[in-house]
């Protein structure tokens, strides 16, 4: 008789678990979609996270997690735009709090650290590093 009373509680717990995954915050849903190889859904959710005003409201950890989603999407879908979005997120996260970015990266597993490596490097490049040094060209050509 006690077992019959536990069945509805067990079913309710399973239902709550399913609802929790469905109604989780968008970033968690994007991460879950990646885990289940649903790259289209992960892409859609990630794009909605950084679009418009949402981007300016993200904290350092959220930006780092979003960058990781984009970096993984870039690996799977081979789209440069995803790597660019990951770099943008890492740049913004570093502007907010570089120590938190370092802590976030240190806590990742080795595979995720490898995935986030390039966006971190791209996010740290300044506009001045992208402009070629004209004096170097002149010296190379004897001008």
Short mmCIF file of C-alpha atoms in Angstrom, two decimals:
data_model
loop_
_atom_site.label_atom_id
_atom_site.label_comp_id
_atom_site.label_asym_id
_atom_site.label_seq_id
_atom_site.Cartn_x
_atom_site.Cartn_y
_atom_site.Cartn_z
CA UNK A 1 0.00 0.00 0.00
CA UNK A 2 2.87 2.39 0.76
CA UNK A 3 4.32 1.69 -2.68
CA UNK A 4 1.10 2.84 -4.32
CA UNK A 5 1.36 6.14 -2.48
CA UNK A 6 4.93 6.64 -3.68
CA UNK A 7 4.12 6.15 -7.37
CA UNK A 8 2.37 9.52 -7.79
CA UNK A 9 5.24 11.24 -5.98
CA UNK A 10 7.75 9.53 -8.22
CA UNK A 11 5.82 10.53 -11.34
CA UNK A 12 5.56 14.09 -10.08
CA UNK A 13 9.34 14.21 -9.48
CA UNK A 14 9.99 12.97 -13.02
CA UNK A 15 7.58 15.59 -14.36
CA UNK A 16 9.35 18.35 -12.44
CA UNK A 17 12.72 17.21 -13.77
CA UNK A 18 11.42 17.36 -17.34
CA UNK A 19 9.90 20.80 -16.77
CA UNK A 20 13.11 22.05 -15.20
CA UNK A 21 15.08 21.22 -18.35
CA UNK A 22 12.45 22.78 -20.61
CA UNK A 23 11.95 25.97 -18.61
CA UNK A 24 15.57 26.48 -17.64
CA UNK A 25 17.24 29.77 -18.43
CA UNK A 26 18.10 30.19 -22.13
CA UNK A 27 21.81 29.67 -21.61
CA UNK A 28 21.26 26.35 -19.85
CA UNK A 29 18.87 25.33 -22.63
CA UNK A 30 21.55 26.14 -25.23
CA UNK A 31 24.11 24.08 -23.30
CA UNK A 32 21.64 21.19 -23.04
CA UNK A 33 20.91 21.41 -26.77
CA UNK A 34 24.65 21.13 -27.48
CA UNK A 35 24.91 18.08 -25.24
CA UNK A 36 22.10 16.45 -27.24
CA UNK A 37 23.70 17.42 -30.60
CA UNK A 38 20.82 19.75 -31.44
CA UNK A 39 23.05 22.39 -32.99
CA UNK A 40 20.24 24.26 -34.73
CA UNK A 41 18.42 24.83 -31.42
CA UNK A 42 21.65 25.76 -29.65
CA UNK A 43 22.43 28.26 -32.42
CA UNK A 44 18.98 29.84 -32.24
CA UNK A 45 19.11 30.17 -28.46
CA UNK A 46 22.68 31.52 -28.43
CA UNK A 47 21.80 34.09 -31.09
CA UNK A 48 18.82 35.25 -29.04
CA UNK A 49 21.00 35.56 -25.93
CA UNK A 50 23.41 38.06 -27.47
CA UNK A 51 20.94 39.95 -29.65
CA UNK A 52 19.97 43.49 -28.83
CA UNK A 53 19.75 44.62 -25.23
CA UNK A 54 20.26 41.13 -23.84
CA UNK A 55 24.00 41.31 -24.52
CA UNK A 56 24.56 44.37 -22.34
CA UNK A 57 22.75 42.70 -19.43
CA UNK A 58 24.94 39.60 -19.33
CA UNK A 59 27.40 39.15 -16.49
CA UNK A 60 30.93 37.83 -16.80
CA UNK A 61 30.10 34.17 -16.18
CA UNK A 62 27.12 34.29 -18.54
CA UNK A 63 29.30 35.84 -21.23
CA UNK A 64 31.95 33.15 -20.76
CA UNK A 65 29.34 30.37 -20.91
CA UNK A 66 27.83 31.93 -24.05
CA UNK A 67 31.29 32.15 -25.59
CA UNK A 68 31.81 28.47 -24.88
CA UNK A 69 28.51 27.61 -26.57
CA UNK A 70 29.55 29.61 -29.63
CA UNK A 71 33.03 28.06 -29.65
CA UNK A 72 31.55 24.57 -29.62
CA UNK A 73 29.10 25.54 -32.35
CA UNK A 74 32.01 26.86 -34.38
CA UNK A 75 33.76 23.49 -34.04
CA UNK A 76 30.66 21.54 -35.08
CA UNK A 77 29.26 23.80 -37.76
CA UNK A 78 32.50 25.33 -39.06
CA UNK A 79 31.07 28.83 -39.18
CA UNK A 80 33.43 31.74 -38.64
CA UNK A 81 30.56 33.89 -37.38
CA UNK A 82 30.26 31.64 -34.34
CA UNK A 83 33.93 32.07 -33.52
CA UNK A 84 33.48 35.83 -33.93
CA UNK A 85 30.51 35.80 -31.54
CA UNK A 86 32.53 33.75 -29.05
CA UNK A 87 35.40 36.25 -29.26
CA UNK A 88 32.99 39.15 -28.79
CA UNK A 89 31.59 37.52 -25.66
CA UNK A 90 35.08 36.91 -24.27
CA UNK A 91 36.12 40.49 -25.00
CA UNK A 92 33.09 41.85 -23.16
CA UNK A 93 33.63 39.44 -20.26
CA UNK A 94 37.26 40.55 -19.96
CA UNK A 95 36.18 44.19 -19.99
CA UNK A 96 33.86 43.46 -17.05
CA UNK A 97 36.16 41.33 -14.90
CA UNK A 98 39.35 39.63 -16.10
CA UNK A 99 39.82 37.75 -12.83
CA UNK A 100 36.40 36.12 -13.17
CA UNK A 101 37.23 35.11 -16.74
CA UNK A 102 40.45 33.45 -15.55
CA UNK A 103 38.60 31.64 -12.77
CA UNK A 104 35.93 30.47 -15.21
CA UNK A 105 38.51 29.08 -17.64
CA UNK A 106 40.48 27.36 -14.87
CA UNK A 107 37.35 25.51 -13.76
CA UNK A 108 36.64 24.10 -17.22
CA UNK A 109 37.60 20.59 -18.24
CA UNK A 110 40.50 20.22 -20.67
CA UNK A 111 38.28 19.89 -23.77
CA UNK A 112 36.33 23.04 -22.92
CA UNK A 113 39.55 24.92 -22.18
CA UNK A 114 40.78 23.97 -25.64
CA UNK A 115 37.48 25.12 -27.18
CA UNK A 116 37.60 28.51 -25.47
CA UNK A 117 41.31 29.12 -26.22
CA UNK A 118 40.84 30.77 -29.63
CA UNK A 119 37.92 33.02 -28.64
CA UNK A 120 39.98 34.23 -25.66
CA UNK A 121 42.92 35.08 -27.88
CA UNK A 122 40.73 36.77 -30.50
CA UNK A 123 38.83 38.64 -27.80
CA UNK A 124 42.07 40.04 -26.39
CA UNK A 125 43.33 41.40 -29.73
CA UNK A 126 43.15 45.18 -29.83
CA UNK A 127 42.31 47.20 -32.91
CA UNK A 128 45.92 48.43 -32.99
CA UNK A 129 47.22 44.89 -33.30
CA UNK A 130 45.06 44.43 -36.39
CA UNK A 131 46.55 47.47 -38.20
CA UNK A 132 49.75 46.55 -40.05
CA UNK A 133 52.86 48.44 -39.08
CA UNK A 134 53.81 50.49 -42.14
CA UNK A 135 57.38 50.99 -40.96
CA UNK A 136 57.91 47.22 -41.04
CA UNK A 137 56.85 47.15 -44.71
CA UNK A 138 59.15 50.04 -45.53
CA UNK A 139 62.12 48.35 -43.90
CA UNK A 140 61.42 45.07 -45.68
CA UNK A 141 61.40 46.72 -49.08
CA UNK A 142 64.27 49.14 -48.42
CA UNK A 143 62.04 52.18 -48.78
#
